[in-house]
Tab-separated table of C-alpha atoms in Angstrom:
chain	number	residue	atom	x	y	z
A	732	MET	CA	76.174	154.862	105.159
A	733	ASN	CA	74.258	153.696	108.179
A	734	SER	CA	75.920	153.746	111.553
A	735	PRO	CA	77.162	150.285	112.528
A	736	LEU	CA	75.827	150.930	115.964
A	737	ASP	CA	72.282	151.003	114.651
A	738	SER	CA	70.269	147.831	114.097
A	739	THR	CA	68.161	147.556	110.972
A	740	VAL	CA	64.706	146.204	111.822
A	741	LEU	CA	63.480	144.088	108.946
A	742	PHE	CA	60.089	143.159	110.309
A	743	GLN	CA	58.181	142.826	113.517
A	744	ILE	CA	56.742	139.745	115.199
A	745	GLY	CA	54.339	141.144	117.739
A	746	PRO	CA	56.342	143.313	120.046
A	747	VAL	CA	59.597	141.655	118.950
A	748	PRO	CA	61.547	143.544	116.310
A	749	ILE	CA	63.393	141.172	113.972
A	750	THR	CA	66.640	142.825	112.996
A	751	GLN	CA	69.008	141.935	110.193
A	752	ALA	CA	71.442	140.477	112.747
A	753	ILE	CA	68.786	138.030	113.933
A	754	VAL	CA	67.918	136.942	110.402
A	755	THR	CA	71.612	136.543	109.601
A	756	THR	CA	71.993	134.481	112.773
A	757	TRP	CA	69.119	132.251	111.656
A	758	ALA	CA	70.763	131.807	108.276
A	759	ILE	CA	74.076	130.959	109.915
A	760	MET	CA	72.313	128.496	112.214
A	761	ALA	CA	70.595	126.850	109.270
A	762	ILE	CA	73.828	126.596	107.319
A	763	LEU	CA	75.715	125.191	110.294
A	764	VAL	CA	73.055	122.674	111.289
A	765	ILE	CA	72.330	121.465	107.764
A	766	GLY	CA	76.016	121.366	106.940
A	767	ALA	CA	76.791	119.457	110.131
A	768	PHE	CA	73.977	117.040	109.393
A	769	LEU	CA	75.211	116.418	105.860
A	770	LEU	CA	78.813	116.066	106.949
A	771	THR	CA	78.087	113.572	109.708
A	772	ARG	CA	75.633	111.350	107.847
A	773	ARG	CA	78.021	108.475	107.114
A	774	LEU	CA	80.537	108.043	109.879
A	775	ASP	CA	82.403	104.780	109.803
A	776	LEU	CA	85.262	103.020	111.585
A	777	ARG	CA	87.279	103.465	108.383
A	778	PRO	CA	87.143	107.253	107.986
A	779	THR	CA	87.004	109.063	104.673
A	780	ARG	CA	89.053	112.207	104.182
A	781	ARG	CA	86.020	114.286	105.092
A	782	GLN	CA	85.449	112.311	108.292
A	783	ALA	CA	89.140	112.453	109.113
A	784	ALA	CA	89.093	116.256	108.733
A	785	LEU	CA	86.042	116.518	110.993
A	786	GLU	CA	87.627	114.216	113.565
A	787	LEU	CA	90.819	116.244	113.395
A	788	MET	CA	88.793	119.368	114.152
A	789	VAL	CA	87.049	117.772	117.128
A	790	ALA	CA	90.292	116.243	118.378
A	791	THR	CA	92.005	119.637	118.149
A	792	LEU	CA	89.162	121.239	120.101
A	793	ASP	CA	89.364	118.484	122.714
A	794	THR	CA	93.094	118.998	122.980
A	795	GLN	CA	92.622	122.712	123.462
A	796	ILE	CA	90.031	122.132	126.161
A	797	THR	CA	92.183	119.568	127.898
A	798	GLU	CA	95.304	121.717	127.743
A	799	THR	CA	93.393	124.741	129.014
A	800	THR	CA	91.428	123.065	131.783
A	801	GLY	CA	93.087	119.740	132.395
A	802	ALA	CA	89.608	118.247	132.534
A	803	ALA	CA	87.803	115.784	130.268
A	804	PRO	CA	86.544	117.730	127.245
A	805	ALA	CA	83.181	115.969	126.774
A	806	PRO	CA	80.984	118.223	129.010
A	807	TYR	CA	82.315	121.455	127.495
A	808	ARG	CA	82.850	120.380	123.899
A	809	GLY	CA	79.366	121.262	122.661
A	810	PHE	CA	79.165	124.701	124.266
A	811	ILE	CA	82.733	125.890	123.655
A	812	GLY	CA	82.922	124.401	120.173
A	813	THR	CA	79.615	125.886	119.112
A	814	LEU	CA	80.629	129.281	120.485
A	815	PHE	CA	83.839	129.175	118.485
A	816	VAL	CA	82.227	127.973	115.248
A	817	PHE	CA	79.301	130.395	115.480
A	818	ILE	CA	81.474	133.434	116.253
A	819	LEU	CA	83.935	132.471	113.508
A	820	VAL	CA	81.233	132.039	110.866
A	821	ALA	CA	79.449	135.158	112.070
A	822	ASN	CA	82.668	137.194	111.877
A	823	TRP	CA	83.500	135.840	108.420
A	824	SER	CA	79.981	136.505	107.159
A	825	SER	CA	81.121	140.106	106.615
A	826	LEU	CA	82.776	138.845	103.427
A	827	VAL	CA	79.352	138.254	101.888
A	828	PRO	CA	78.348	141.473	100.162
A	829	GLY	CA	75.456	143.237	101.834
A	830	ILE	CA	75.700	141.186	105.026
A	831	ASP	CA	76.692	142.715	108.334
A	832	PRO	CA	78.074	140.163	110.771
A	833	PRO	CA	75.772	139.552	113.739
A	834	THR	CA	78.770	139.864	116.061
A	835	ALA	CA	79.133	143.487	114.954
A	836	LYS	CA	75.918	144.209	116.889
A	837	LEU	CA	75.771	144.736	120.618
A	838	GLU	CA	72.816	142.455	121.156
A	839	THR	CA	74.541	139.365	119.722
A	840	ASP	CA	77.783	139.874	121.623
A	841	ALA	CA	75.876	140.681	124.795
A	842	ALA	CA	73.800	137.539	124.337
A	843	LEU	CA	76.972	135.480	123.938
A	844	ALA	CA	78.450	137.082	127.053
A	845	VAL	CA	75.279	136.407	129.013
A	846	LEU	CA	75.385	132.779	127.926
A	847	VAL	CA	79.008	132.507	129.068
A	848	PHE	CA	78.059	134.117	132.387
A	849	LEU	CA	75.212	131.680	132.851
A	850	SER	CA	77.319	128.712	131.751
A	851	VAL	CA	79.946	129.602	134.359
A	852	ILE	CA	77.229	129.475	136.985
A	853	TRP	CA	75.741	126.266	135.553
A	854	PHE	CA	79.024	124.355	135.300
A	855	GLY	CA	80.160	125.710	138.690
A	856	ILE	CA	77.007	124.542	140.440
A	857	ARG	CA	77.097	121.206	138.603
A	858	ALA	CA	80.663	120.604	139.721
A	859	GLY	CA	80.525	121.749	143.323
A	860	GLY	CA	76.891	122.366	144.151
A	861	VAL	CA	75.369	125.718	145.006
A	862	GLY	CA	77.393	125.997	148.175
A	863	GLY	CA	80.623	125.162	146.439
A	864	TRP	CA	79.921	127.672	143.702
A	865	LEU	CA	79.064	130.414	146.209
A	866	LYS	CA	82.214	129.654	148.144
A	867	THR	CA	84.258	130.417	145.025
A	868	PHE	CA	83.437	134.073	145.637
A	869	ALA	CA	85.085	133.863	149.075
A	870	ALA	CA	88.377	132.658	147.653
A	871	PRO	CA	91.072	133.204	148.747
A	872	ASN	CA	89.281	134.915	151.694
A	873	PRO	CA	85.874	136.468	152.359
A	874	VAL	CA	87.293	139.952	151.969
A	875	MET	CA	87.512	139.221	148.253
A	876	ILE	CA	83.767	138.548	147.885
A	877	PRO	CA	82.842	142.019	146.501
A	878	LEU	CA	85.818	142.010	144.196
A	879	ASN	CA	85.091	138.499	142.951
A	880	ILE	CA	81.461	139.394	142.250
A	881	LEU	CA	82.581	142.482	140.412
A	882	GLN	CA	85.190	140.495	138.518
A	883	SER	CA	82.645	137.914	137.398
A	884	LEU	CA	80.582	140.684	135.879
A	885	THR	CA	83.332	142.807	134.432
A	886	ARG	CA	85.228	139.967	132.784
A	887	VAL	CA	82.103	138.951	130.900
A	888	PHE	CA	81.438	142.549	130.045
A	889	SER	CA	84.972	142.915	128.754
A	890	MET	CA	84.516	139.795	126.629
A	891	PHE	CA	81.558	141.102	124.754
A	892	VAL	CA	82.931	144.618	124.473
A	893	ARG	CA	86.186	143.221	123.067
A	894	LEU	CA	84.372	141.117	120.519
A	895	PHE	CA	81.958	143.859	119.612
A	896	GLY	CA	84.702	146.494	119.336
A	897	ASN	CA	86.965	144.409	117.117
A	898	VAL	CA	84.297	143.165	114.749
A	899	MET	CA	82.370	146.411	114.620
A	900	SER	CA	85.535	148.439	114.032
A	901	GLY	CA	86.542	146.121	111.218
A	902	VAL	CA	83.218	146.454	109.531
A	903	PHE	CA	83.285	150.209	110.148
A	904	VAL	CA	86.738	150.662	108.666
A	905	ILE	CA	85.932	148.497	105.652
A	906	GLY	CA	82.709	150.484	105.131
A	907	ILE	CA	84.546	153.813	105.237
A	908	VAL	CA	87.309	152.634	102.928
A	909	ALA	CA	84.822	151.075	100.536
A	910	SER	CA	82.881	154.340	100.422
A	911	LEU	CA	86.063	156.231	99.575
A	912	ALA	CA	87.729	153.747	97.197
A	913	GLY	CA	85.411	150.844	96.474
A	914	LEU	CA	87.637	148.868	94.055
A	915	LEU	CA	90.393	146.561	95.351
A	916	VAL	CA	91.488	148.870	98.191
A	917	PRO	CA	89.322	147.188	100.929
A	918	ILE	CA	90.654	143.723	100.070
A	919	PRO	CA	93.718	143.866	102.388
A	920	LEU	CA	91.482	145.174	105.142
A	921	MET	CA	89.038	142.338	104.510
A	922	ALA	CA	91.877	139.830	104.747
A	923	LEU	CA	92.912	141.435	107.996
A	924	ASP	CA	89.284	141.223	109.067
A	925	LEU	CA	89.379	137.463	108.409
A	926	LEU	CA	92.361	137.118	110.729
A	927	THR	CA	90.753	139.334	113.307
A	928	GLY	CA	87.549	137.303	113.152
A	929	LEU	CA	89.470	134.063	113.692
A	930	VAL	CA	91.510	135.455	116.561
A	931	GLN	CA	88.464	136.959	118.237
A	932	ALA	CA	86.510	133.713	117.976
A	933	TYR	CA	89.456	131.819	119.453
A	934	ILE	CA	89.920	134.371	122.267
A	935	PHE	CA	86.225	134.347	123.124
A	936	ALA	CA	86.097	130.555	123.242
A	937	VAL	CA	89.297	130.206	125.248
A	938	LEU	CA	88.238	132.894	127.731
A	939	ALA	CA	84.860	131.224	128.173
A	940	MET	CA	86.647	127.955	128.809
A	941	VAL	CA	88.996	129.569	131.300
A	942	PHE	CA	86.119	131.180	133.211
A	943	ILE	CA	84.170	127.926	133.309
A	944	THR	CA	87.255	126.026	134.402
A	945	SER	CA	87.927	128.521	137.140
A	946	ALA	CA	84.467	128.082	138.558
A	947	VAL	CA	84.579	124.289	138.171
A	948	GLU	CA	87.988	123.911	139.784
A	949	ASP	CA	87.169	126.239	142.674
A	950	GLY	CA	83.846	124.519	143.246
A	951	ALA	CA	85.384	121.079	143.129
A	952	ARG	CA	88.194	122.138	145.442
A	953	THR	CA	85.777	123.433	148.099
A	954	GLN	CA	83.404	120.442	147.773
A	955	PRO	CA	84.074	117.789	150.486
A	956	THR	CA	84.927	114.311	149.308
A	957	ILE	CA	81.856	112.106	149.155
A	958	ASP	CA	82.315	108.414	149.853
A	959	LEU	CA	79.736	106.537	147.801
A	960	ALA	CA	80.469	103.250	149.524
A	961	PRO	CA	77.916	102.216	152.211
A	962	SER	CA	79.092	102.989	155.684
A	963	PRO	CA	79.017	99.973	158.043
A	964	THR	CA	78.971	102.269	161.053
A	965	LYS	CA	75.683	103.800	159.946
A	966	LYS	CA	74.197	100.393	159.260
A	967	ASP	CA	75.182	99.173	162.681
A	968	SER	CA	73.711	102.202	164.333
B	718	MET	CA	73.352	153.761	121.139
B	719	THR	CA	70.649	151.690	122.701
B	720	LEU	CA	70.499	148.025	123.585
B	721	ASP	CA	67.666	146.014	122.065
B	722	TRP	CA	66.695	143.673	124.888
B	723	TRP	CA	64.360	141.682	122.635
B	724	GLY	CA	67.219	141.184	120.223
B	725	LEU	CA	69.546	140.226	123.065
B	726	GLY	CA	67.166	137.602	124.364
B	727	LEU	CA	66.358	136.297	120.907
B	728	GLN	CA	70.035	135.961	120.032
B	729	ALA	CA	70.723	134.183	123.314
B	730	ILE	CA	67.940	131.735	122.539
B	731	ASN	CA	69.248	131.340	118.991
B	732	VAL	CA	72.745	130.479	120.259
B	733	LEU	CA	71.349	128.106	122.856
B	734	ILE	CA	69.337	126.318	120.175
B	735	LEU	CA	72.432	126.221	117.983
B	736	VAL	CA	74.457	124.740	120.845
B	737	TRP	CA	71.822	122.074	121.351
B	738	LEU	CA	71.474	121.278	117.637
B	739	LEU	CA	75.178	121.119	116.929
B	740	SER	CA	75.706	118.964	119.979
B	741	ARG	CA	73.144	116.577	118.507
B	742	VAL	CA	74.199	116.517	114.873
B	743	PHE	CA	77.880	117.374	114.982
B	744	TRP	CA	79.872	117.128	118.194
B	745	ARG	CA	78.408	113.950	119.630
B	746	PRO	CA	78.404	111.904	116.397
B	747	ILE	CA	82.004	112.780	115.613
B	748	ALA	CA	83.161	112.263	119.200
B	749	GLY	CA	81.238	108.992	119.177
B	750	ALA	CA	82.989	107.946	115.979
B	751	ILE	CA	86.343	108.747	117.556
B	752	THR	CA	85.405	106.817	120.684
B	753	ARG	CA	84.200	103.860	118.646
B	754	ARG	CA	87.443	103.809	116.708
B	755	GLN	CA	89.441	104.041	119.914
B	756	ASP	CA	87.391	101.211	121.393
B	757	ALA	CA	87.840	99.161	118.235
B	758	ALA	CA	91.574	99.852	118.254
B	759	GLN	CA	91.722	98.939	121.928
B	760	ALA	CA	89.747	95.777	121.244
B	761	MET	CA	92.085	94.940	118.370
B	762	LEU	CA	95.060	95.589	120.627
B	763	GLU	CA	93.555	93.356	123.305
B	764	GLU	CA	92.787	90.756	120.659
B	765	GLY	CA	96.324	91.089	119.382
B	766	LYS	CA	97.689	90.679	122.888
B	767	THR	CA	95.488	87.644	123.395
B	768	ALA	CA	96.591	86.216	120.060
B	769	GLN	CA	100.196	86.995	120.979
B	770	ALA	CA	99.752	85.234	124.294
B	771	LYS	CA	98.175	82.256	122.544
B	772	ALA	CA	100.960	82.234	119.982
B	773	ASP	CA	103.562	82.401	122.752
B	774	ALA	CA	101.851	79.562	124.569
B	775	ALA	CA	101.636	77.543	121.362
B	776	LEU	CA	105.297	78.287	120.661
B	777	ALA	CA	106.262	77.182	124.148
B	778	GLU	CA	104.190	74.039	123.693
B	779	VAL	CA	105.838	73.398	120.342
B	780	VAL	CA	109.271	73.902	121.898
B	781	GLU	CA	108.378	71.531	124.706
B	782	THR	CA	106.943	69.011	122.261
B	783	ARG	CA	110.044	69.326	120.115
B	784	ALA	CA	112.224	68.681	123.148
B	785	GLY	CA	110.072	65.671	123.984
B	786	ILE	CA	110.327	64.468	120.404
B	787	ALA	CA	114.106	64.848	120.484
B	788	LYS	CA	114.266	62.939	123.748
B	789	GLU	CA	111.970	60.249	122.391
B	790	ARG	CA	114.036	60.142	119.203
B	791	ASP	CA	117.222	59.658	121.185
B	792	ALA	CA	115.561	56.896	123.196
B	793	ILE	CA	114.269	55.206	120.047
B	794	LEU	CA	117.687	55.526	118.427
B	795	ALA	CA	119.377	54.052	121.490
B	796	GLU	CA	116.843	51.242	121.612
B	797	ALA	CA	117.240	50.604	117.889
B	798	LYS	CA	121.025	50.619	118.263
B	799	ALA	CA	120.828	48.133	121.118
B	800	ALA	CA	118.461	45.937	119.106
B	801	ALA	CA	120.730	46.226	116.067
B	802	ASP	CA	123.770	45.318	118.154
B	803	LYS	CA	121.908	42.363	119.618
B	804	ALA	CA	120.719	41.257	116.196
B	805	THR	CA	124.214	41.730	114.802
B	806	LYS	CA	125.703	39.628	117.541
B	807	ALA	CA	123.048	36.958	117.012
B	808	GLU	CA	123.603	37.045	113.260
B	809	LEU	CA	127.345	36.871	113.777
B	810	LYS	CA	126.951	33.980	116.150
B	811	GLU	CA	124.595	32.182	113.776
B	812	ALA	CA	126.888	32.909	110.840
B	813	GLN	CA	129.845	31.646	112.849
B	814	SER	CA	127.914	28.494	113.694
B	815	LYS	CA	126.922	28.006	110.065
B	816	ALA	CA	130.463	28.672	108.953
B	817	ASP	CA	131.778	26.162	111.491
B	818	ALA	CA	129.172	23.631	110.366
B	819	MET	CA	130.044	24.289	106.727
B	820	ILE	CA	133.745	23.954	107.491
B	821	ALA	CA	133.117	20.713	109.345
B	822	ALA	CA	130.915	19.442	106.514
B	823	ALA	CA	133.527	20.508	104.002
B	824	ARG	CA	136.214	18.746	105.989
B	825	THR	CA	134.034	15.653	106.199
B	826	ALA	CA	133.349	15.834	102.479
B	827	ILE	CA	137.017	16.387	101.797
B	828	ASP	CA	137.906	13.402	103.985
B	829	ARG	CA	135.241	11.338	102.311
B	830	ASP	CA	136.352	12.402	98.864
B	831	ARG	CA	139.930	11.836	99.869
B	832	ASN	CA	139.084	8.336	101.123
B	833	THR	CA	137.017	7.645	98.053
B	834	ALA	CA	139.822	8.894	95.845
B	835	ARG	CA	142.346	6.926	97.835
B	836	LYS	CA	140.189	3.799	97.529
B	837	GLU	CA	139.683	4.426	93.864
B	838	ASN	CA	143.375	4.988	93.462
B	839	ALA	CA	144.092	1.854	95.441
B	840	THR	CA	141.568	-0.101	93.403
B	841	ARG	CA	142.986	1.325	90.212
B	842	ALA	CA	146.522	0.576	91.398
B	843	ALA	CA	145.515	-2.970	92.308
B	844	GLU	CA	143.812	-3.432	88.999
B	845	LEU	CA	146.863	-1.992	87.290
B	846	SER	CA	149.078	-4.281	89.332
B	847	VAL	CA	146.945	-7.253	88.463
B	848	GLU	CA	147.027	-6.264	84.816
B	849	ILE	CA	150.802	-5.821	84.961
B	850	ALA	CA	151.144	-9.138	86.746
B	851	ALA	CA	148.851	-10.770	84.223
B	852	ARG	CA	150.999	-9.511	81.393
B	853	LEU	CA	154.157	-10.554	83.135
B	854	LEU	CA	152.757	-13.954	84.006
B	855	GLY	CA	151.578	-14.345	80.450
B	856	ARG	CA	155.232	-14.544	79.456
B	857	PHE	CA	155.868	-17.460	81.757
B	858	ASN	CA	153.078	-19.668	80.392
B	859	THR	CA	155.510	-22.516	79.716
B	860	PRO	CA	154.787	-26.285	79.462
B	861	ALA	CA	156.274	-26.723	82.902
B	862	VAL	CA	153.849	-24.217	84.355
B	863	GLN	CA	151.074	-25.873	82.463
B	864	ALA	CA	152.085	-29.239	83.885
B	865	THR	CA	152.118	-27.741	87.334
B	866	PHE	CA	148.620	-26.391	86.889
B	867	LEU	CA	147.528	-29.800	85.611
B	868	ALA	CA	148.985	-31.422	88.680
B	869	GLN	CA	147.249	-28.903	90.910
B	870	LEU	CA	143.970	-29.542	89.064
B	871	VAL	CA	144.265	-33.187	89.567
B	872	GLU	CA	145.132	-32.669	93.190
B	873	ALA	CA	142.097	-30.364	93.600
B	874	ILE	CA	139.841	-32.937	92.039
B	875	ALA	CA	141.267	-35.479	94.335
B	876	GLY	CA	140.589	-33.187	97.232
B	877	MET	CA	136.924	-32.999	96.356
B	878	SER	CA	134.524	-35.099	98.365
B	879	ALA	CA	133.378	-38.284	96.800
B	880	SER	CA	129.800	-37.125	96.604
B	881	ASP	CA	130.837	-33.908	94.777
B	882	ARG	CA	132.975	-35.882	92.406
B	883	THR	CA	130.118	-38.315	91.783
B	884	ALA	CA	127.641	-35.505	91.194
B	885	LEU	CA	130.069	-33.878	88.804
B	886	ILE	CA	130.531	-37.061	86.862
B	887	ALA	CA	126.807	-37.765	86.828
B	888	SER	CA	125.857	-34.369	85.470
B	889	ALA	CA	124.366	-34.530	82.058
B	890	ASP	CA	126.281	-31.578	80.760
B	891	ASP	CA	129.688	-31.850	79.241
B	892	ILE	CA	132.559	-31.073	81.489
B	893	GLU	CA	134.704	-28.351	80.004
B	894	ILE	CA	138.401	-28.095	80.593
B	895	ILE	CA	139.408	-24.456	80.055
B	896	THR	CA	142.961	-23.801	78.972
B	897	ALA	CA	144.725	-20.522	78.303
B	898	THR	CA	146.364	-21.717	75.091
B	899	ASN	CA	145.319	-24.220	72.519
B	900	PRO	CA	147.463	-27.285	73.382
B	901	GLU	CA	148.985	-29.773	71.042
B	902	ASP	CA	147.060	-32.959	70.425
B	903	ALA	CA	149.381	-34.982	72.621
B	904	GLU	CA	149.157	-32.542	75.400
B	905	ARG	CA	145.387	-32.239	74.938
B	906	ALA	CA	145.086	-36.041	75.245
B	907	ASN	CA	147.316	-35.994	78.259
B	908	ILE	CA	145.182	-33.374	79.940
B	909	GLU	CA	141.921	-35.164	79.172
B	910	GLN	CA	143.313	-38.422	80.377
B	911	ALA	CA	144.627	-36.909	83.580
B	912	VAL	CA	141.274	-35.316	84.360
B	913	LYS	CA	139.370	-38.462	83.608
B	914	ASP	CA	141.707	-40.372	85.838
B	915	ALA	CA	141.283	-37.876	88.586
B	916	LEU	CA	137.535	-38.061	88.270
B	917	ASP	CA	137.857	-41.743	88.315
B	918	GLY	CA	135.387	-42.309	85.549
B	919	THR	CA	134.636	-41.733	81.958
B	920	PRO	CA	132.877	-38.479	81.826
B	921	SER	CA	132.432	-36.509	78.660
B	922	VAL	CA	135.051	-33.747	78.665
B	923	ARG	CA	135.695	-31.103	76.106
B	924	LEU	CA	138.721	-28.868	75.904
B	925	VAL	CA	138.048	-25.130	75.484
B	926	THR	CA	140.564	-22.336	75.059
B	927	ASP	CA	140.236	-19.112	77.022
B	928	PRO	CA	143.281	-16.754	76.852
B	929	SER	CA	141.963	-14.720	79.756
B	930	LEU	CA	143.150	-17.419	82.103
B	931	ILE	CA	146.777	-16.311	81.402
B	932	ALA	CA	147.948	-19.710	82.468
B	933	GLY	CA	146.283	-22.705	84.091
B	934	LEU	CA	143.481	-25.186	83.761
B	935	GLU	CA	139.958	-24.871	85.022
B	936	LEU	CA	137.133	-27.290	85.191
B	937	ARG	CA	133.588	-26.140	84.431
B	938	SER	CA	130.205	-27.749	84.114
B	939	GLY	CA	126.646	-26.471	84.215
B	940	HIS	CA	126.723	-26.017	87.984
B	941	PHE	CA	130.342	-26.335	88.898
B	942	VAL	CA	133.553	-24.387	88.402
B	943	LEU	CA	136.989	-25.361	89.672
B	944	HIS	CA	139.325	-22.405	89.403
B	945	ASN	CA	142.933	-23.186	88.769
B	946	SER	CA	144.595	-20.374	86.857
B	947	TRP	CA	146.609	-17.236	87.361
B	948	ARG	CA	143.547	-15.288	86.414
B	949	ALA	CA	141.668	-16.771	89.298
B	950	ASP	CA	144.651	-16.253	91.555
B	951	LEU	CA	144.981	-12.619	90.522
B	952	GLU	CA	141.254	-12.072	91.012
B	953	ASN	CA	141.542	-13.526	94.468
B	954	VAL	CA	144.519	-11.297	95.213
B	955	LEU	CA	142.637	-8.298	93.892
B	956	LYS	CA	139.623	-9.078	96.066
B	957	GLU	CA	141.806	-9.484	99.088
B	958	VAL	CA	143.552	-6.158	98.369
B	959	GLU	CA	140.213	-4.426	97.908
B	960	ASN	CA	138.837	-5.926	101.033
B	961	ALA	CA	141.962	-4.932	102.911
B	962	GLY	CA	141.577	-1.304	101.743
């Protein structure tokens, strides 16, 4: 049995090694995109059961975003929803024989964490400007700047380590048990792995939303109110 | 354990591409469908509110119109009642007038009929009286009465003007002496002689019997009649009674 910490390089494109996790990610992307395209081909005002199920999913996600952030869900729906769906499908891909989930590899989880880190910056700057976003590090007072910077790094680090540890450990345990007693015995552990995969996807998405919301709210709170109406005083002067 | 930075970057790009693709083909279309349905529902609600408002307005208008119709109906009914009362009074008045006229006409007709009946009754009574008198007088047609009538005839002839008596004598026709009963020969001769003497000539006379005279003697020619009988007297009485009625 190979170590789950090692990545299997399938082929090389120039200097870039293409690992099994990357190929699996591509397959998951293809399945998700093609499936989404097929599912959303005929959307109508009178929904079918399929459309109603899809709308229920989106409405549930919107509700979660709204309840978590209190903000309109539209700007965050694509990023948070895709994170959740991708991590969920990636976690559950361990059920396919011979497939290791991409989220059981450090690179994938680290990439997701980096994206969350960058999205926090992006949404923070978009909400409050660069100044507003930078001021979030000085909240509640400038003494907290080093700690806030450290926290912004460590919380993302903890996200990807948590996801990696849970998924990798599941795969590791199932691999060990399967090597010892391959018939029927791993099934309960695989069921548990399904639950773990769902919970981890949910936690990752909710934490990402919370971090983004924190940056957006702090940035918006520090941003001065801008009056878009023309000022007669300026015109007169 | 080492970290594959190429793999990290490639996976980050993969997830970014996935975010972009799913936003295009999944999240936006479904959110758009939800939004469209919400807009359609909102539009239907607005349309429903508008229709409700229109229906309320129409209902209010109908209620107002109905009230107006009821008011107009009451006015028409009152007007019709007044017209009917007026027409009834006019009809009653006209009927009363007609009834009065009919009563007056009936009274007039009754009076007329009564008068006519009374006259008829009087006429009938007179005729009956005359008939009764004629029958009674018929019993008293005695020779003395006959002689009296002869004397009266002679007196009447004597009372005639001379010219009338001459014209009577000169008439070519026979002079008839009408008697009620057929007299005896002696009496017949007596009568003829008395008449001839009264006429003071020798005219041609002929004695004729007519029981309708009851009693008396009359003198007749083609253009002359000298009444001298109870029949003539009764006829005169009857005429006088009728004229008196």
